[in-house]
Tab-separated table of N, CA and C in Angstrom:
chain	number	residue	atom	x	y	z
N	257	LEU	N	109.700	54.820	245.578
N	257	LEU	CA	109.578	54.241	246.909
N	257	LEU	C	108.253	54.649	247.524
N	258	SER	N	107.635	53.702	248.141
N	258	SER	CA	106.415	54.047	248.868
N	258	SER	C	106.814	54.559	250.245
N	259	SER	N	105.903	55.313	250.857
N	259	SER	CA	106.248	55.840	252.168
N	259	SER	C	106.404	54.689	253.154
N	260	GLY	N	107.389	54.850	254.013
N	260	GLY	CA	107.627	53.849	255.050
N	260	GLY	C	108.589	52.743	254.600
N	261	SER	N	109.027	52.705	253.331
N	261	SER	CA	109.965	51.691	252.902
N	261	SER	C	111.311	52.331	252.599
N	262	MET	N	112.333	51.515	252.648
N	262	MET	CA	113.678	52.009	252.375
N	262	MET	C	114.269	51.196	251.227
N	263	ASP	N	115.055	51.854	250.381
N	263	ASP	CA	115.791	51.167	249.336
N	263	ASP	C	117.150	50.804	249.915
N	264	LEU	N	117.333	49.530	250.218
N	264	LEU	CA	118.570	49.091	250.893
N	264	LEU	C	119.734	49.017	249.890
N	265	ASN	N	119.463	49.134	248.610
N	265	ASN	CA	120.519	49.106	247.612
N	265	ASN	C	121.002	50.493	247.210
N	266	TYR	N	120.471	51.517	247.813
N	266	TYR	CA	120.844	52.895	247.457
N	266	TYR	C	122.304	53.139	247.770
N	267	GLN	N	123.032	53.647	246.790
N	267	GLN	CA	124.429	54.014	246.961
N	267	GLN	C	124.583	55.484	246.591
N	268	PRO	N	124.987	56.319	247.496
N	268	PRO	CA	125.174	57.734	247.156
N	268	PRO	C	126.299	57.905	246.122
N	269	ILE	N	126.179	58.940	245.307
N	269	ILE	CA	127.190	59.245	244.312
N	269	ILE	C	128.080	60.348	244.887
N	270	PRO	N	129.400	60.137	244.903
N	270	PRO	CA	130.289	61.168	245.433
N	270	PRO	C	130.223	62.433	244.588
N	271	ASP	N	130.541	63.567	245.190
N	271	ASP	CA	130.486	64.840	244.452
N	271	ASP	C	131.830	65.224	243.850
N	272	ARG	N	132.875	64.386	244.062
N	272	ARG	CA	134.177	64.703	243.509
N	272	ARG	C	135.026	63.438	243.359
N	273	PHE	N	136.039	63.527	242.527
N	273	PHE	CA	137.036	62.452	242.424
N	273	PHE	C	137.878	62.456	243.684
N	274	GLU	N	138.254	61.278	244.154
N	274	GLU	CA	139.129	61.217	245.323
N	274	GLU	C	139.864	59.891	245.371
N	275	LEU	N	141.151	59.953	245.705
N	275	LEU	CA	141.962	58.775	246.022
N	275	LEU	C	142.216	58.848	247.513
N	276	ARG	N	141.656	57.894	248.248
N	276	ARG	CA	141.818	57.916	249.716
N	276	ARG	C	143.130	57.201	250.088
N	277	GLN	N	143.612	57.497	251.279
N	277	GLN	CA	144.865	56.896	251.759
N	277	GLN	C	144.713	55.376	251.875
N	278	ALA	N	145.672	54.666	251.278
N	278	ALA	CA	145.659	53.204	251.348
N	278	ALA	C	145.813	52.768	252.796
N	279	TYR	N	145.202	51.618	253.130
N	279	TYR	CA	145.334	51.101	254.486
N	279	TYR	C	145.409	49.573	254.437
N	280	PRO	N	146.177	48.925	255.310
N	280	PRO	CA	147.161	49.601	256.157
N	280	PRO	C	148.321	50.128	255.307
N	281	ASN	N	149.050	51.048	255.866
N	281	ASN	CA	150.226	51.603	255.212
N	281	ASN	C	151.158	52.114	256.294
N	282	PRO	N	152.316	51.505	256.505
N	282	PRO	CA	152.959	50.402	255.767
N	282	PRO	C	152.111	49.112	255.828
N	283	PHE	N	152.414	48.207	254.881
N	283	PHE	CA	151.606	46.981	254.793
N	283	PHE	C	152.489	45.769	254.474
N	284	ASN	N	151.936	44.597	254.725
N	284	ASN	CA	152.535	43.303	254.397
N	284	ASN	C	151.485	42.220	254.482
N	285	PRO	N	151.121	41.524	253.466
N	285	PRO	CA	151.557	41.717	252.083
N	285	PRO	C	150.545	42.471	251.226
N	286	SER	N	149.404	42.879	251.824
N	286	SER	CA	148.382	43.539	250.983
N	286	SER	C	147.876	44.827	251.625
N	287	THR	N	147.376	45.710	250.754
N	287	THR	CA	146.824	46.985	251.195
N	287	THR	C	145.541	47.238	250.411
N	288	THR	N	144.625	47.976	251.004
N	288	THR	CA	143.365	48.306	250.376
N	288	THR	C	143.390	49.752	249.907
N	289	ILE	N	142.980	49.965	248.669
N	289	ILE	CA	142.972	51.301	248.069
N	289	ILE	C	141.531	51.643	247.749
N	290	GLU	N	141.092	52.798	248.252
N	290	GLU	CA	139.712	53.239	248.024
N	290	GLU	C	139.745	54.523	247.191
N	291	TYR	N	138.772	54.649	246.299
N	291	TYR	CA	138.653	55.851	245.488
N	291	TYR	C	137.190	56.097	245.162
N	292	SER	N	136.896	57.341	244.813
N	292	SER	CA	135.519	57.679	244.460
N	292	SER	C	135.490	58.399	243.126
N	293	LEU	N	134.422	58.132	242.385
N	293	LEU	CA	134.220	58.716	241.055
N	293	LEU	C	132.845	59.368	241.035
N	294	PRO	N	132.765	60.654	240.701
N	294	PRO	CA	131.471	61.321	240.671
N	294	PRO	C	130.684	61.062	239.396
N	295	MET	N	131.322	60.408	238.431
N	295	MET	CA	130.658	60.124	237.158
N	295	MET	C	131.280	58.871	236.532
N	296	TYR	N	130.599	58.305	235.568
N	296	TYR	CA	131.119	57.197	234.790
N	296	TYR	C	132.462	57.631	234.205
N	297	SER	N	133.522	56.867	234.418
N	297	SER	CA	134.859	57.343	234.061
N	297	SER	C	135.715	56.240	233.461
N	298	GLU	N	136.645	56.648	232.595
N	298	GLU	CA	137.707	55.774	232.114
N	298	GLU	C	138.814	55.892	233.130
N	299	LEU	N	139.205	54.750	233.736
N	299	LEU	CA	140.070	54.779	234.897
N	299	LEU	C	141.288	53.879	234.719
N	300	THR	N	142.426	54.343	235.253
N	300	THR	CA	143.603	53.501	235.384
N	300	THR	C	144.139	53.683	236.794
N	301	LEU	N	144.198	52.597	237.557
N	301	LEU	CA	144.755	52.601	238.916
N	301	LEU	C	146.010	51.753	238.838
N	302	SER	N	147.169	52.379	239.025
N	302	SER	CA	148.467	51.724	238.785
N	302	SER	C	149.369	51.815	240.008
N	303	ILE	N	150.315	50.879	240.048
N	303	ILE	CA	151.371	50.891	241.068
N	303	ILE	C	152.698	51.076	240.364
N	304	TYR	N	153.498	52.011	240.872
N	304	TYR	CA	154.834	52.288	240.331
N	304	TYR	C	155.876	52.049	241.416
N	305	ASP	N	157.100	51.668	240.994
N	305	ASP	CA	158.180	51.518	241.979
N	305	ASP	C	158.839	52.874	242.228
N	306	ILE	N	159.838	52.884	243.100
N	306	ILE	CA	160.483	54.118	243.513
N	306	ILE	C	161.181	54.811	242.349
N	307	ARG	N	161.527	54.064	241.310
N	307	ARG	CA	162.184	54.647	240.124
N	307	ARG	C	161.176	55.143	239.081
N	308	GLY	N	159.901	54.988	239.386
N	308	GLY	CA	158.881	55.467	238.449
N	308	GLY	C	158.484	54.470	237.387
N	309	ARG	N	158.925	53.222	237.534
N	309	ARG	CA	158.571	52.183	236.584
N	309	ARG	C	157.232	51.570	236.942
N	310	LEU	N	156.390	51.285	235.943
N	310	LEU	CA	155.108	50.647	236.188
N	310	LEU	C	155.323	49.251	236.708
N	311	VAL	N	154.706	48.932	237.843
N	311	VAL	CA	154.767	47.604	238.431
N	311	VAL	C	153.551	46.792	237.963
N	312	THR	N	152.355	47.385	238.082
N	312	THR	CA	151.133	46.714	237.660
N	312	THR	C	149.984	47.716	237.558
N	313	ASP	N	149.036	47.409	236.701
N	313	ASP	CA	147.782	48.105	236.666
N	313	ASP	C	146.798	47.287	237.486
N	314	ILE	N	146.325	47.838	238.588
N	314	ILE	CA	145.393	47.123	239.452
N	314	ILE	C	143.989	47.102	238.845
N	315	SER	N	143.630	48.236	238.269
N	315	SER	CA	142.290	48.361	237.708
N	315	SER	C	142.373	49.252	236.477
N	316	LYS	N	141.686	48.853	235.420
N	316	LYS	CA	141.753	49.637	234.188
N	316	LYS	C	140.455	49.428	233.419
N	317	GLY	N	139.895	50.524	232.912
N	317	GLY	CA	138.683	50.409	232.088
N	317	GLY	C	137.603	51.369	232.545
N	318	LEU	N	136.403	51.181	232.047
N	318	LEU	CA	135.276	52.007	232.400
N	318	LEU	C	134.725	51.611	233.753
N	319	MET	N	134.523	52.603	234.610
N	319	MET	CA	134.000	52.342	235.946
N	319	MET	C	132.789	53.223	236.197
N	320	SER	N	131.832	52.705	236.921
N	320	SER	CA	130.637	53.475	237.242
N	320	SER	C	130.925	54.505	238.323
N	321	ALA	N	130.080	55.508	238.398
N	321	ALA	CA	130.186	56.498	239.454
N	321	ALA	C	129.938	55.791	240.782
N	322	GLY	N	130.635	56.240	241.823
N	322	GLY	CA	130.409	55.656	243.149
N	322	GLY	C	131.711	55.498	243.913
N	323	TYR	N	131.608	54.768	245.003
N	323	TYR	CA	132.748	54.497	245.870
N	323	TYR	C	133.269	53.101	245.549
N	324	HIS	N	134.575	52.987	245.350
N	324	HIS	CA	135.183	51.722	244.951
N	324	HIS	C	136.363	51.396	245.863
N	325	GLN	N	136.665	50.111	245.957
N	325	GLN	CA	137.882	49.707	246.675
N	325	GLN	C	138.466	48.495	246.010
N	326	VAL	N	139.782	48.392	246.086
N	326	VAL	CA	140.493	47.270	245.517
N	326	VAL	C	141.651	46.939	246.475
N	327	THR	N	142.013	45.663	246.522
N	327	THR	CA	143.136	45.228	247.375
N	327	THR	C	144.309	44.852	246.480
N	328	TRP	N	145.480	45.381	246.805
N	328	TRP	CA	146.690	45.008	246.075
N	328	TRP	C	147.461	43.999	246.919
N	329	ASP	N	147.638	42.808	246.386
N	329	ASP	CA	148.447	41.769	247.038
N	329	ASP	C	149.852	41.871	246.486
N	330	ALA	N	150.763	42.341	247.325
N	330	ALA	CA	152.144	42.585	246.895
N	330	ALA	C	153.094	41.499	247.390
N	331	SER	N	152.562	40.310	247.646
N	331	SER	CA	153.386	39.234	248.181
N	331	SER	C	154.530	38.833	247.249
N	332	GLN	N	154.377	39.061	245.944
N	332	GLN	CA	155.442	38.703	245.008
N	332	GLN	C	156.442	39.802	244.758
N	333	TYR	N	156.272	40.940	245.467
N	333	TYR	CA	157.170	42.084	245.262
N	333	TYR	C	158.072	42.271	246.494
N	334	SER	N	159.202	42.940	246.262
N	334	SER	CA	160.141	43.163	247.361
N	334	SER	C	159.757	44.359	248.213
N	335	SER	N	160.265	44.393	249.433
N	335	SER	CA	160.044	45.509	250.344
N	335	SER	C	160.487	46.804	249.682
N	336	GLY	N	159.796	47.884	250.025
N	336	GLY	CA	160.204	49.162	249.500
N	336	GLY	C	159.061	50.134	249.382
N	337	ILE	N	159.363	51.289	248.795
N	337	ILE	CA	158.371	52.332	248.611
N	337	ILE	C	157.777	52.200	247.206
N	338	TYR	N	156.475	52.276	247.146
N	338	TYR	CA	155.741	52.229	245.891
N	338	TYR	C	154.799	53.422	245.821
N	339	PHE	N	154.300	53.705	244.646
N	339	PHE	CA	153.363	54.801	244.472
N	339	PHE	C	152.092	54.294	243.800
N	340	VAL	N	150.950	54.706	244.341
N	340	VAL	CA	149.663	54.432	243.743
N	340	VAL	C	149.309	55.655	242.893
N	341	ARG	N	148.871	55.429	241.660
N	341	ARG	CA	148.456	56.524	240.777
N	341	ARG	C	147.066	56.237	240.249
N	342	LEU	N	146.168	57.159	240.495
N	342	LEU	CA	144.817	57.078	239.955
N	342	LEU	C	144.674	58.125	238.874
N	343	LEU	N	144.305	57.714	237.680
N	343	LEU	CA	144.060	58.603	236.574
N	343	LEU	C	142.652	58.304	236.057
N	344	ALA	N	141.792	59.302	236.048
N	344	ALA	CA	140.414	59.103	235.618
N	344	ALA	C	139.983	60.217	234.696
N	345	TYR	N	139.244	59.839	233.673
N	345	TYR	CA	138.651	60.777	232.721
N	345	TYR	C	137.149	60.563	232.735
N	346	GLY	N	136.392	61.630	233.000
N	346	GLY	CA	134.948	61.518	232.892
N	346	GLY	C	134.582	61.248	231.448
N	347	VAL	N	133.522	60.477	231.206
N	347	VAL	CA	133.178	60.097	229.844
N	347	VAL	C	132.799	61.291	228.964
N	348	THR	N	132.489	62.430	229.570
N	348	THR	CA	132.187	63.628	228.779
N	348	THR	C	133.447	64.187	228.147
N	349	GLY	N	134.623	63.788	228.658
N	349	GLY	CA	135.884	64.256	228.138
N	349	GLY	C	136.329	65.580	228.747
N	350	LYS	N	135.499	66.194	229.547
N	350	LYS	CA	135.846	67.489	230.166
N	350	LYS	C	136.563	67.330	231.497
N	351	ASP	N	136.283	66.255	232.194
N	351	ASP	CA	136.817	66.071	233.549
N	351	ASP	C	137.994	65.112	233.539
N	352	ARG	N	139.123	65.560	234.109
N	352	ARG	CA	140.318	64.715	234.233
N	352	ARG	C	140.793	64.844	235.679
N	353	PHE	N	141.165	63.718	236.275
N	353	PHE	CA	141.631	63.689	237.650
N	353	PHE	C	142.847	62.796	237.731
N	354	GLU	N	143.869	63.285	238.452
N	354	GLU	CA	145.050	62.478	238.711
N	354	GLU	C	145.472	62.699	240.151
N	355	SER	N	145.786	61.609	240.820
N	355	SER	CA	146.273	61.704	242.191
N	355	SER	C	147.259	60.564	242.432
N	356	LYS	N	148.264	60.854	243.269
N	356	LYS	CA	149.281	59.867	243.604
N	356	LYS	C	149.455	59.831	245.114
N	357	GLN	N	149.904	58.682	245.595
N	357	GLN	CA	150.237	58.576	247.012
N	357	GLN	C	151.333	57.540	247.184
N	358	LYS	N	152.083	57.715	248.262
N	358	LYS	CA	153.196	56.806	248.578
N	358	LYS	C	152.701	55.704	249.521
N	359	ILE	N	153.101	54.484	249.236
N	359	ILE	CA	152.807	53.355	250.127
N	359	ILE	C	154.107	52.594	250.363
N	360	MET	N	154.177	51.891	251.468
N	360	MET	CA	155.404	51.202	251.832
N	360	MET	C	155.133	49.734	252.172
N	361	LEU	N	155.784	48.838	251.427
N	361	LEU	CA	155.716	47.417	251.648
N	361	LEU	C	156.878	47.017	252.559
N	362	VAL	N	156.556	46.447	253.699
N	362	VAL	CA	157.573	46.049	254.674
N	362	VAL	C	157.414	44.564	254.942
N	363	LYS	N	158.450	43.789	254.573
N	363	LYS	CA	158.395	42.333	254.770
N	363	LYS	C	159.336	41.933	255.882
């Protein structure tokens, strides 16, 4: 960068893995889930029902480091409590992160 100019595409890299609280929560029919990855990671972002059964994988695969968000449209699902689970492995194989949170669909 030359002095006096700004890189408008600059995106800071988070210093840790994080699954942020979904919003809105409770929700109808969709909620936004935000998470951060400090490194290139193999990721699975899943929704489970109250009995622990997998409902859907919202996002799966290799993801770049940074701040990410995804919206889950639950219009085809019934009211109730669900769980968001983020599982991420840093590509070095040394870093593993898992976090869960409860969300509530109210129709």
